[in-house]
Structure formats: structure tokens, C-alpha cells
Tab-separated table of C-alpha atoms in Angstrom:
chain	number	residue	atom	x	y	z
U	28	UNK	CA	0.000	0.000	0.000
U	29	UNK	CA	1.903	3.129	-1.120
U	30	UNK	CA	2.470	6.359	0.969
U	31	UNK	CA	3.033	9.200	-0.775
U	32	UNK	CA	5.307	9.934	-3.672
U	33	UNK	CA	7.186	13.013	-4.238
U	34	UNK	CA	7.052	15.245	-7.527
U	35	UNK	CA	10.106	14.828	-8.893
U	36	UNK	CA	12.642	18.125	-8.988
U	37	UNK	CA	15.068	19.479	-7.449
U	38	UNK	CA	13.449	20.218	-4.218
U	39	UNK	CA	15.553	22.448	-1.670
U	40	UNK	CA	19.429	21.105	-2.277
U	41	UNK	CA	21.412	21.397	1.157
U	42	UNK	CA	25.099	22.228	1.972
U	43	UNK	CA	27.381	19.338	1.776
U	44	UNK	CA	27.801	19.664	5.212
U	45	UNK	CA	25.554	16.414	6.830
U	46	UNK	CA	26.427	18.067	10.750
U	47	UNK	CA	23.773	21.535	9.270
U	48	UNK	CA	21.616	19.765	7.036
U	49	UNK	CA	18.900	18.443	9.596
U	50	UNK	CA	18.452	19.519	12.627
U	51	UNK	CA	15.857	17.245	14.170
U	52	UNK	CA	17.952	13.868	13.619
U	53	UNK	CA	21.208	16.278	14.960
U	54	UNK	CA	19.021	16.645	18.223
U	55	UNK	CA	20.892	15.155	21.329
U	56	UNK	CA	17.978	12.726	21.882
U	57	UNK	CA	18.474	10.824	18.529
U	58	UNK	CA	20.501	7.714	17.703
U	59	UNK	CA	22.761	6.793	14.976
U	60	UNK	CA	21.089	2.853	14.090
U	61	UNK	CA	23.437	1.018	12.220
U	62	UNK	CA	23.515	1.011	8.050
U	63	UNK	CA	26.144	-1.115	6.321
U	64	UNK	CA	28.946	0.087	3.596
U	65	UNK	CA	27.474	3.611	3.821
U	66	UNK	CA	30.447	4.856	2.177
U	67	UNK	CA	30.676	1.961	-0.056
U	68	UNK	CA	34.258	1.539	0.607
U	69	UNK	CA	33.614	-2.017	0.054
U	70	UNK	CA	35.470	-3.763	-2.528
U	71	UNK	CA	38.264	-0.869	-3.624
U	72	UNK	CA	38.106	-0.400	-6.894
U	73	UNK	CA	41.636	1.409	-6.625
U	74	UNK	CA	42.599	5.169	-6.819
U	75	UNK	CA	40.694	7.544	-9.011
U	76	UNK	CA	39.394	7.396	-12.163
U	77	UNK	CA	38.813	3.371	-11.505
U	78	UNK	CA	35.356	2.178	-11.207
U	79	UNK	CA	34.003	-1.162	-11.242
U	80	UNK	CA	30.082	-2.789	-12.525
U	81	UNK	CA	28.106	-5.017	-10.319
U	82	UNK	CA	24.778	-6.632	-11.553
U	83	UNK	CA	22.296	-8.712	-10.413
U	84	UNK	CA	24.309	-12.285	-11.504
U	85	UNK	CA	26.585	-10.982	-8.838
U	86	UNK	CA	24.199	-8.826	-6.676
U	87	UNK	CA	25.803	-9.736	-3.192
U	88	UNK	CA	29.288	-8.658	-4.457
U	89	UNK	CA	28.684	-4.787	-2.371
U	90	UNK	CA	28.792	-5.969	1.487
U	91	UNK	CA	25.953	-5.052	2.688
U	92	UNK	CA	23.998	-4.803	-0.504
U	93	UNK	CA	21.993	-6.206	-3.265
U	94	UNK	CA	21.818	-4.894	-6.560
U	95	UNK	CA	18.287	-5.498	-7.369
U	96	UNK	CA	18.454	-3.915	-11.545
U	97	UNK	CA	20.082	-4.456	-13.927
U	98	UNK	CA	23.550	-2.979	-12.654
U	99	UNK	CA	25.352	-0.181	-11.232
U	100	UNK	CA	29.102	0.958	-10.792
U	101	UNK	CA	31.805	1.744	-7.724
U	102	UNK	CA	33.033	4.988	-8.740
U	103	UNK	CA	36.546	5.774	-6.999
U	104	UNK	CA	36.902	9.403	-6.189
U	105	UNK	CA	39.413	12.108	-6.445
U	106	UNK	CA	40.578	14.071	-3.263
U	107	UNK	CA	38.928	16.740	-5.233
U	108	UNK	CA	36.043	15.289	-5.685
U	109	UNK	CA	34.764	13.872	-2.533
U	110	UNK	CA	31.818	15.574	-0.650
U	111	UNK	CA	33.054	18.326	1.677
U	112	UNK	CA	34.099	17.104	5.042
U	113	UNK	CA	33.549	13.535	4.125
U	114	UNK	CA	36.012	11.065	4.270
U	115	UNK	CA	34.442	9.038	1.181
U	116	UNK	CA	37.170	7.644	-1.134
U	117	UNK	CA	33.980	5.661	-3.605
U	118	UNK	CA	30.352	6.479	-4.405
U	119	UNK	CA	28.182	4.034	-5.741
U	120	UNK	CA	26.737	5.247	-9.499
U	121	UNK	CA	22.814	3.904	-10.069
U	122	UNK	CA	23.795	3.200	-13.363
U	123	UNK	CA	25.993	0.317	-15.220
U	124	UNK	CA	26.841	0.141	-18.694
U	125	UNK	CA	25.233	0.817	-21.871
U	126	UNK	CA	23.077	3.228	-20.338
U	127	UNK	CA	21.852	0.644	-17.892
U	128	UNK	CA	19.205	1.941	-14.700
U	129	UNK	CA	20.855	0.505	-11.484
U	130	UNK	CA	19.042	-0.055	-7.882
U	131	UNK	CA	20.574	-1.419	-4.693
U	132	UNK	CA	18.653	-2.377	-1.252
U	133	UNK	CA	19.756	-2.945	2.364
U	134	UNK	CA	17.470	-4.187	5.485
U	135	UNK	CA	18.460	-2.276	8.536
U	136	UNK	CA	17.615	-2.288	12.171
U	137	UNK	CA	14.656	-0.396	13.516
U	138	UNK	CA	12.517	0.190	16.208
U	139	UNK	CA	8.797	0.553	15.087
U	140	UNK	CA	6.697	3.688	16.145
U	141	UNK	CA	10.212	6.224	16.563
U	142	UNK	CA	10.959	8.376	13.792
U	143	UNK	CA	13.709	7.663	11.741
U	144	UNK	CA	15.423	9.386	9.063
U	145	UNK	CA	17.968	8.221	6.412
U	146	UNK	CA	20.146	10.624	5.138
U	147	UNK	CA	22.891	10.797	1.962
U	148	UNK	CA	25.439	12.921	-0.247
U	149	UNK	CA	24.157	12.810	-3.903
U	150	UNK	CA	25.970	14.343	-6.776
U	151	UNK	CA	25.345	14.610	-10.506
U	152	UNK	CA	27.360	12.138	-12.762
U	153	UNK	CA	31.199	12.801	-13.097
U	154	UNK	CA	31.369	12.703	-16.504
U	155	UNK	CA	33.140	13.823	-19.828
U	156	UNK	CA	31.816	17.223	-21.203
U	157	UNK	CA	30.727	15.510	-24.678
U	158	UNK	CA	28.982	13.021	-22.280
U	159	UNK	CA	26.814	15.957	-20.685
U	160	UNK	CA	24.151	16.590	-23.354
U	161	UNK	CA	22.076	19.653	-21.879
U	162	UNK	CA	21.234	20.659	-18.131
U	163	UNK	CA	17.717	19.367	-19.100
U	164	UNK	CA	18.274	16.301	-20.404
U	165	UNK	CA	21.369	15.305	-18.229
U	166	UNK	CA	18.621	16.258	-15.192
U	167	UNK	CA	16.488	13.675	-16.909
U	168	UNK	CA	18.572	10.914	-16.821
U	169	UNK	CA	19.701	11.406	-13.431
U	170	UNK	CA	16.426	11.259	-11.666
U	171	UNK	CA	15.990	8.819	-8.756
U	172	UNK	CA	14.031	7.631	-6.107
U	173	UNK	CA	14.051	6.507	-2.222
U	174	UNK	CA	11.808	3.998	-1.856
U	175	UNK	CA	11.690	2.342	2.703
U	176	UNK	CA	9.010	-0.075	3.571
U	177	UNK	CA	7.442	-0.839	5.541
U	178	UNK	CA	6.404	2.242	7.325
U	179	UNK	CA	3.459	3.958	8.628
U	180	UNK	CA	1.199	5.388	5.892
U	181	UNK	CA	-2.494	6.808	5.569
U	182	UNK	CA	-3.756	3.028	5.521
U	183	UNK	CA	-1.414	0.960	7.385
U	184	UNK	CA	1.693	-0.563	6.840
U	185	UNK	CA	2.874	0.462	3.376
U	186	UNK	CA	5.750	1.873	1.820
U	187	UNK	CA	7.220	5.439	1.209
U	188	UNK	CA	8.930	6.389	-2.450
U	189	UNK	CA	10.481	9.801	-2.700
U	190	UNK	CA	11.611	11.012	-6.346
U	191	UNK	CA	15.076	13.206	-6.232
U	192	UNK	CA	17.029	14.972	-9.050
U	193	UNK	CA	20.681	16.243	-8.599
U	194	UNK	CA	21.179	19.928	-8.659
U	195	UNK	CA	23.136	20.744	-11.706
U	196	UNK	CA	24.047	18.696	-15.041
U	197	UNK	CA	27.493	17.783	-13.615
U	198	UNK	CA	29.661	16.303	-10.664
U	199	UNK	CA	31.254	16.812	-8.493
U	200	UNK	CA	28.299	18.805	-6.839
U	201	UNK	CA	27.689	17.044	-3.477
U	202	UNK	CA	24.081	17.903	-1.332
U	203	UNK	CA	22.762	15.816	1.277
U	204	UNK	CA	19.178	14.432	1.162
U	205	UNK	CA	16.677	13.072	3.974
U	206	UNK	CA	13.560	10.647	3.995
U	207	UNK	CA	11.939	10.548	6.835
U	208	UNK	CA	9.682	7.619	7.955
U	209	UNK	CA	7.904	5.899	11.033
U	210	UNK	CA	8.989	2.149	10.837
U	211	UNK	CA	6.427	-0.404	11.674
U	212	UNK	CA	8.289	-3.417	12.598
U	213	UNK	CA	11.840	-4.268	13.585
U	214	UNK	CA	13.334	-3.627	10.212
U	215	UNK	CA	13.131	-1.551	6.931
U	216	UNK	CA	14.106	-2.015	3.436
U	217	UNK	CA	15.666	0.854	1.722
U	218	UNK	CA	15.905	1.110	-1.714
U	219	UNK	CA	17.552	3.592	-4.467
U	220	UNK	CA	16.982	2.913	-7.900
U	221	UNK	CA	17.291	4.999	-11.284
U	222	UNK	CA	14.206	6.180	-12.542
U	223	UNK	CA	15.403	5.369	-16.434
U	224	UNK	CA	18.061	4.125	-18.615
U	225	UNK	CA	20.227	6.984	-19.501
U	226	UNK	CA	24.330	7.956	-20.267
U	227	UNK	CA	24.716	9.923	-17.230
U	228	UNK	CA	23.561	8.634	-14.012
U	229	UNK	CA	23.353	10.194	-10.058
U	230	UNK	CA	26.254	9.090	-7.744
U	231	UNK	CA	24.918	8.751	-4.006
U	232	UNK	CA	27.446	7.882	-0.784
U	233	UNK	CA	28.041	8.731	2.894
U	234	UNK	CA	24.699	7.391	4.259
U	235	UNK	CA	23.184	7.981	7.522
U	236	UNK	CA	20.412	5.982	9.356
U	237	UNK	CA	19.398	8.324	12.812
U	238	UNK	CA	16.683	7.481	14.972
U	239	UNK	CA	14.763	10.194	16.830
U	240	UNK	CA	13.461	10.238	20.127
U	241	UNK	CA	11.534	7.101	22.296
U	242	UNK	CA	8.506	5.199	20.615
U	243	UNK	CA	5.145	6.245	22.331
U	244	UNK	CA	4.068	4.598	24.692
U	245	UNK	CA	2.632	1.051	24.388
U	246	UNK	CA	-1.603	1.206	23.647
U	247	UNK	CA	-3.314	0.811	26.866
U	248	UNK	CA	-5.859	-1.754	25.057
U	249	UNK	CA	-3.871	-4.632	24.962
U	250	UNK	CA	-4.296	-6.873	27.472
U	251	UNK	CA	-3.863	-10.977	28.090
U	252	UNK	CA	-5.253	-13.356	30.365
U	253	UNK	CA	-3.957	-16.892	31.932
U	254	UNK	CA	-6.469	-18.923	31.521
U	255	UNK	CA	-7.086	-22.594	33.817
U	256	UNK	CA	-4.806	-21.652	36.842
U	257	UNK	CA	-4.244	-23.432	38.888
U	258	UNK	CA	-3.221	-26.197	37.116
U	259	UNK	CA	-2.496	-29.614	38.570
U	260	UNK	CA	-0.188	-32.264	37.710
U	261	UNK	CA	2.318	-34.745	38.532
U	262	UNK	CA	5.998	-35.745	38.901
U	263	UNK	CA	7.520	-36.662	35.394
U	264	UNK	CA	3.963	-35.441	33.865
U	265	UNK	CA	3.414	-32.292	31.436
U	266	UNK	CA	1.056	-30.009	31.371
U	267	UNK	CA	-0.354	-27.081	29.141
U	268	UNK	CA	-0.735	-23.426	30.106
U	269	UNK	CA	-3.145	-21.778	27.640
U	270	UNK	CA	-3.763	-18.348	27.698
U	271	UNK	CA	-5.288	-15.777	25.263
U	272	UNK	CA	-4.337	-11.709	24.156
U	273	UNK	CA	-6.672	-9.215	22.855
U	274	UNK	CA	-7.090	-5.434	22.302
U	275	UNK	CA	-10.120	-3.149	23.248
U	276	UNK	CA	-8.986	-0.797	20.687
U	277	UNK	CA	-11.570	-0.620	17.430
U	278	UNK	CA	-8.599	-0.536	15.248
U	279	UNK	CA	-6.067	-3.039	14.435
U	280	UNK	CA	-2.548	-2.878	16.642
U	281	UNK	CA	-0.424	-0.786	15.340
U	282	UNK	CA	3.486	-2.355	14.553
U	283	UNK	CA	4.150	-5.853	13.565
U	284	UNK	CA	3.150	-8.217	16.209
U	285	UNK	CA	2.485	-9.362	20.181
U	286	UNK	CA	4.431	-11.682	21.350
U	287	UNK	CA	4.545	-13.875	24.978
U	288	UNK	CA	7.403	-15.346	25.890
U	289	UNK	CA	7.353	-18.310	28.358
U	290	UNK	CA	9.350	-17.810	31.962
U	291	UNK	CA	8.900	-21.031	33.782
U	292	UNK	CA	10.427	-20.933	37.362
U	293	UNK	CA	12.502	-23.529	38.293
U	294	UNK	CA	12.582	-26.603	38.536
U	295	UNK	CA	9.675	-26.788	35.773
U	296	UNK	CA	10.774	-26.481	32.230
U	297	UNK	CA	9.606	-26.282	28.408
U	298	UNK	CA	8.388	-29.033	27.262
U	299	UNK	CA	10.080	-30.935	24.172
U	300	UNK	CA	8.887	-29.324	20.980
U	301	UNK	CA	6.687	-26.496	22.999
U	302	UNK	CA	7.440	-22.653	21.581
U	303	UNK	CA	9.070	-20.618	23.919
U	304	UNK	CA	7.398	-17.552	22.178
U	305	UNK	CA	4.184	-17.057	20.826
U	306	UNK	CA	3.467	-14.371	18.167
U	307	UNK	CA	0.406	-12.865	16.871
U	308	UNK	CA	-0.238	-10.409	14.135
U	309	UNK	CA	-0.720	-6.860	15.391
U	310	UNK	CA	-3.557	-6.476	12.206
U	311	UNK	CA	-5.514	-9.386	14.452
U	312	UNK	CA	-5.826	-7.926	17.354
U	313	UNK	CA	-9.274	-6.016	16.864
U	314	UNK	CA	-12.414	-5.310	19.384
U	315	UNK	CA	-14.256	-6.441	16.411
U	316	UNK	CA	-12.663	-9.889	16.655
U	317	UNK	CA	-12.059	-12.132	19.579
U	318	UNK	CA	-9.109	-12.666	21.926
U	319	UNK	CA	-6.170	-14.727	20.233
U	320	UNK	CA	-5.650	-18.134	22.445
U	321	UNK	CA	-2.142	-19.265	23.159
U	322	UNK	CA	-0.525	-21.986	24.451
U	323	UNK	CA	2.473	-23.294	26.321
U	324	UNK	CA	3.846	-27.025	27.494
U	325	UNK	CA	6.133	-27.026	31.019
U	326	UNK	CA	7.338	-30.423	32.310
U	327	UNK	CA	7.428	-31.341	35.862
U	328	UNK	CA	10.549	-33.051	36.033
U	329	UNK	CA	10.597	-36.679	38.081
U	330	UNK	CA	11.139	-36.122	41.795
U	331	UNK	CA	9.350	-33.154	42.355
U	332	UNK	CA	8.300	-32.418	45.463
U	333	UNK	CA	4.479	-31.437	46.132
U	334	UNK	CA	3.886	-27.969	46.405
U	335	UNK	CA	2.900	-24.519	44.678
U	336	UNK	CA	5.027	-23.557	41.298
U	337	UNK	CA	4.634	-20.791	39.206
U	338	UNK	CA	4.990	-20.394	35.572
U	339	UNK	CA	5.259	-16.744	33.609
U	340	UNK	CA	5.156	-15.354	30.263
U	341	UNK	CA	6.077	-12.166	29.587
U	342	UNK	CA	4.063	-9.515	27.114
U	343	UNK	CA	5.488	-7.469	24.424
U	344	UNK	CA	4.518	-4.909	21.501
U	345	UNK	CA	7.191	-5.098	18.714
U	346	UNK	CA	9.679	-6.023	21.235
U	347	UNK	CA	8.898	-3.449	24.027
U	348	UNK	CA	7.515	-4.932	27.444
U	349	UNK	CA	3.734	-4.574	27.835
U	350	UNK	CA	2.772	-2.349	31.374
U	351	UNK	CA	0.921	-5.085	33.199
U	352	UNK	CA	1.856	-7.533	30.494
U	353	UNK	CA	2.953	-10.493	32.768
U	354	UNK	CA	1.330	-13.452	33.002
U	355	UNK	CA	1.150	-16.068	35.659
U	356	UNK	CA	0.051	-19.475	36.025
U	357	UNK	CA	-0.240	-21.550	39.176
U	358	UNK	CA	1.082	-25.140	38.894
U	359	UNK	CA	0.125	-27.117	42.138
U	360	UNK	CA	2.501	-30.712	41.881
U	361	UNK	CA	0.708	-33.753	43.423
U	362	UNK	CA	1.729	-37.280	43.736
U	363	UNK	CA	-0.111	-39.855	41.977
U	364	UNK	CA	-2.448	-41.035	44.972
U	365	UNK	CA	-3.288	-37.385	45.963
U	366	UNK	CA	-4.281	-36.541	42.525
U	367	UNK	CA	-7.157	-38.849	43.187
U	368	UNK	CA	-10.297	-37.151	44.261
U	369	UNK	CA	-11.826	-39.347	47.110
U	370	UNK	CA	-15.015	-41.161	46.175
């Protein structure tokens, strides 16, 4: 389900200089999340003018990422021609050869609900005068787009797809661009691709993934329930702890998923072949639709003693601990002859 798309243009260029370009993912509550190769740096291609063309029959050979069209070059650059203040020796070009339309992807790490922005240095090809053509048709060929899922959109989870154009027919002319986007689940996809076949093509390097402030707060409507405690059973017997998770919210959960994960206290244990975590789809957790069951297996290992034990499972949103999300079963261990009610 697509967000948004940008007209494409040359929409506000910044200064080379990534430490003035955005304030809000500068602000000291923000986190750098990690991004792979942002330099691509990875393979040298060797000193300036070298380049080198992956495609997708080798699309792993960037660490870090995938050529997913056709194919696309390493670009070594110049001292001169590195973005200001950048310590960038390559720059990846969206564009192989024989006027071939690159794209490249990379899943990184997020945390759904906080505001995250991905930021880069893009320049205009670096290329022979005769190569040039005119501003408006060198503009042409250089268009691109940012395309992150998935993220929050009007309608749910969906994607976001920005359209960019380098300011000026020719490189080196280094600005640094921003999408911004709220993840829904625990990772994101980014991908840049050329937006058509062309001679010239944009050169993009010294990426940034930043991560603003803490995600809101956890929706007060979820809630889960242990169901059948207390639960009896026997030394060297196994027994199952079902429980179920809901939301009194009208509309589906926002994120990727609920999950309980099982805590049993010693000296009971998971049973053989019993999940220790139990997920369930955020969009299926409704008021409109019943509670989700769950289940669990412990063991109550041979030679137990009779007495009170206690299982737990533990409640989280997209891997942030539920308030009140802790569940608790009571498991009361009887011997065989006591487990028999009396006639």
C-alpha cells in the first residue's frame, strides 16, 4: 500500500555539510542505528578514475547490498572530488553500462513507532563534457528515487517512495538528502533505484540511518489473560498453560506483532517441541474480533516435590515490554495417589 510519492525536482538542495543539514535527527535525543557500507568503501576499486560494474548475476558482491536492476558501478573518487568534510574515497553510481538503470537495497535495524530518518550525499554524474548533453536532459537521466518499507502510511503498513534529481548537469556537486519515515516493525528495506536508462547517471554515498526520540508509549488496550490456573499435575507429567491476548482498541494494533514469551520458574521447564514464544499479528488484534488463544507445554521433572510452582510469560509490543503484560500461572505438583479425588 503506497504512501506518498514526491514530484520529482530538485526540491531544496542542502550544503554538503551532513552536521547543518537536519536539525531534528542532529538533536541530542536521537541515535545513529546502524547502516552497512554507507560509504561503499567495500570492494576498492583502486585510486581515481577506476570504477568497477556489479549486476544482479553478482548482486551480493557490495557488502551489505543487493543490486536489485540491472547494474550499477563503484566509482573511486578524487581528493577533489569527494563531498566536503567527508572522508568518502567511492560512491556508488545507479547506473551500469550501456546506459543501464541501477538499484541497490539494504534491510536495517529499527525500532517501530520512533521516527527515523535516512540521510545521503548525492551528486550529478562525473562525466566527460561531450557526455553531458544539456542541463535538461542530463537532469532527466539522473532522476531517482528513495523507496523504505514498511512504514506507517495513511492506511497501514505500506511503503514510502520519494523522487530526487541532482542539482546541476554535472559532478562533483555534493548535497545531502533526507527521507523521513515511522517504521512499523523491527526492520526496513531501503531502496535507491534509477528512474530510467540513460548515459549519465546520479552518484549517491556517505549514508546515515538516525533514529529520533523514544517510541510512544505502548496502547493501553492490549491486554492478556492466563487462563485454567491453577493447574495440577504430577511428577515426570506435562502439562499445558493456555492463555489468550486481545485489544479493546476498534482498530487493528499498530506495529508488527504481540508476542509472549514463556518464563517457567525452576525446577519446571519447556516441554520438548513447545514454543518458547508465541506471536500474533498486530492487524488481528481487533475489538471487532475475539481474543487470540495461546498456548504453552512445562514439564514437571521426576522427583518433584508437592507444592505450589509458578509459571510466567512475559508480554510485548514489537519487542517493548507490555505495562501489566505479565502473566502467571499456578502449577500445584501432586503425587499420583493425591491426585485422586476421594469417592
Amino acid at each position: 500500500m503506497a504512501g506518498d510519492i514526491a514530484t520529482p525536482g530538485i526540491a531544496n538542495p542542502e550544503t554538503a555539510h551532513p552536521e547543518t543539514a537536519h536539525p531534528e535527527t542532529a538533536h541530542p535525543e536521537t541515535a545513529d542505528t546502524h547502516i552497512a557500507n554507507p560509504d561503499f568503501a567495500e570492494p576498492g576499486v583502486g585510486p581515481a578514475p577506476k570504477h568497477k560494474a556489479f549486476t544482479t548475476k553478482n548482486a551480493d558482491g557490495i557488502p551489505g547490498w543487493e543490486v536489485t536492476q540491472d547494474a550499477v558501478r563503484l566509482v573511486a573518487l578524487a581528493p577533489g572530488d569527494r563531498p566536503a568534510g567527508s572522508s568518502a574515497g567511492q560512491a556508488l553510481r545507479l547506473g551500469g553500462e550501456d546506459t543501464q538503470a541501477g538499484a541497490v537495497s539494504q534491510t536495517v535495524p529499527t525500532t517501530a513507532g520512533r521516527r527515523t530518518a535516512i540521510s545521503w550525499m548525492e551528486s550529478p554524474d562525473i562525466a566527460d563534457e561531450a557526455d553531458r548533453g544539456s542541463a535538461e536532459q542530463a537532469q532527466a537521466e539522473q532522476e531517482y528515487t528513495v523507496l523504505v518499507r514498511p512504514v506507517e502510511a495513511a492506511k497501514g503498513p505500506g511503503v514510502t517512495k520519494e523522487a530526487f534529481v541532482p542539482a546541476g548537469a554535472a559532478g562533483p556537486a555534493w548535497s545531502r538528502r533526507c527521507v523521513e519515515f515511522i517504521p512499523t516493525g523491527s526492520n526496513v528495506t531501503v531502496e535507491f533505484a534509477a528512474a530510467r536508462p540513460g548515459a549519465l547517471a546520479p552518484l549517491i554515498t556517505g549514508l546515515t540511518l538516525t533514529a529520533g526520540g523514544a517510541p510512544p508509549p505502548q496502547p493501553v488496550a492490549l491486554y492478556g489473560t492466563a487462563t485454567g490456573s491453577p493447574v495440577r499435575a504430577e511428577p515426570g507429567g506435562t502439562v499445558r498453560l493456555t492463555f489468550t491476548v486481545g485489544s479493546r482498541a476498534a482498530d487493528a494494533v499498530p506495529g508488527e506483532k504481540v508476542t509472549a514469551a514463556l518464563r517457567p520458574q525452576p525446577p519446571l521447564a519447556p516441554a520438548p517441541g513447545s514454543p518458547g514464544t508465541v506471536a500474533f499479528a498486530g492487524s488481528v488484534l481487533t475489538a471487532g474480533g475475539p481474543p487470540q488463544e495461546g498456548v504453552f507445554e512445562v514439564t514437571v521433572p521426576p522427583g518433584t516435590a508437592p507444592g505450589s510452582y509458578q509459571a510466567v510469560a512475559d508480554l510485548a509490543h514489537d519487542g517493548a515490554p507490555l505495562a501489566h503484560g505479565t502473566l502467571a500461572w499456578a502449577i500445584e505438583v501432586v503425587h499420583a495417589e493425591a491426585a485422586v479425588e476421594p469417592a
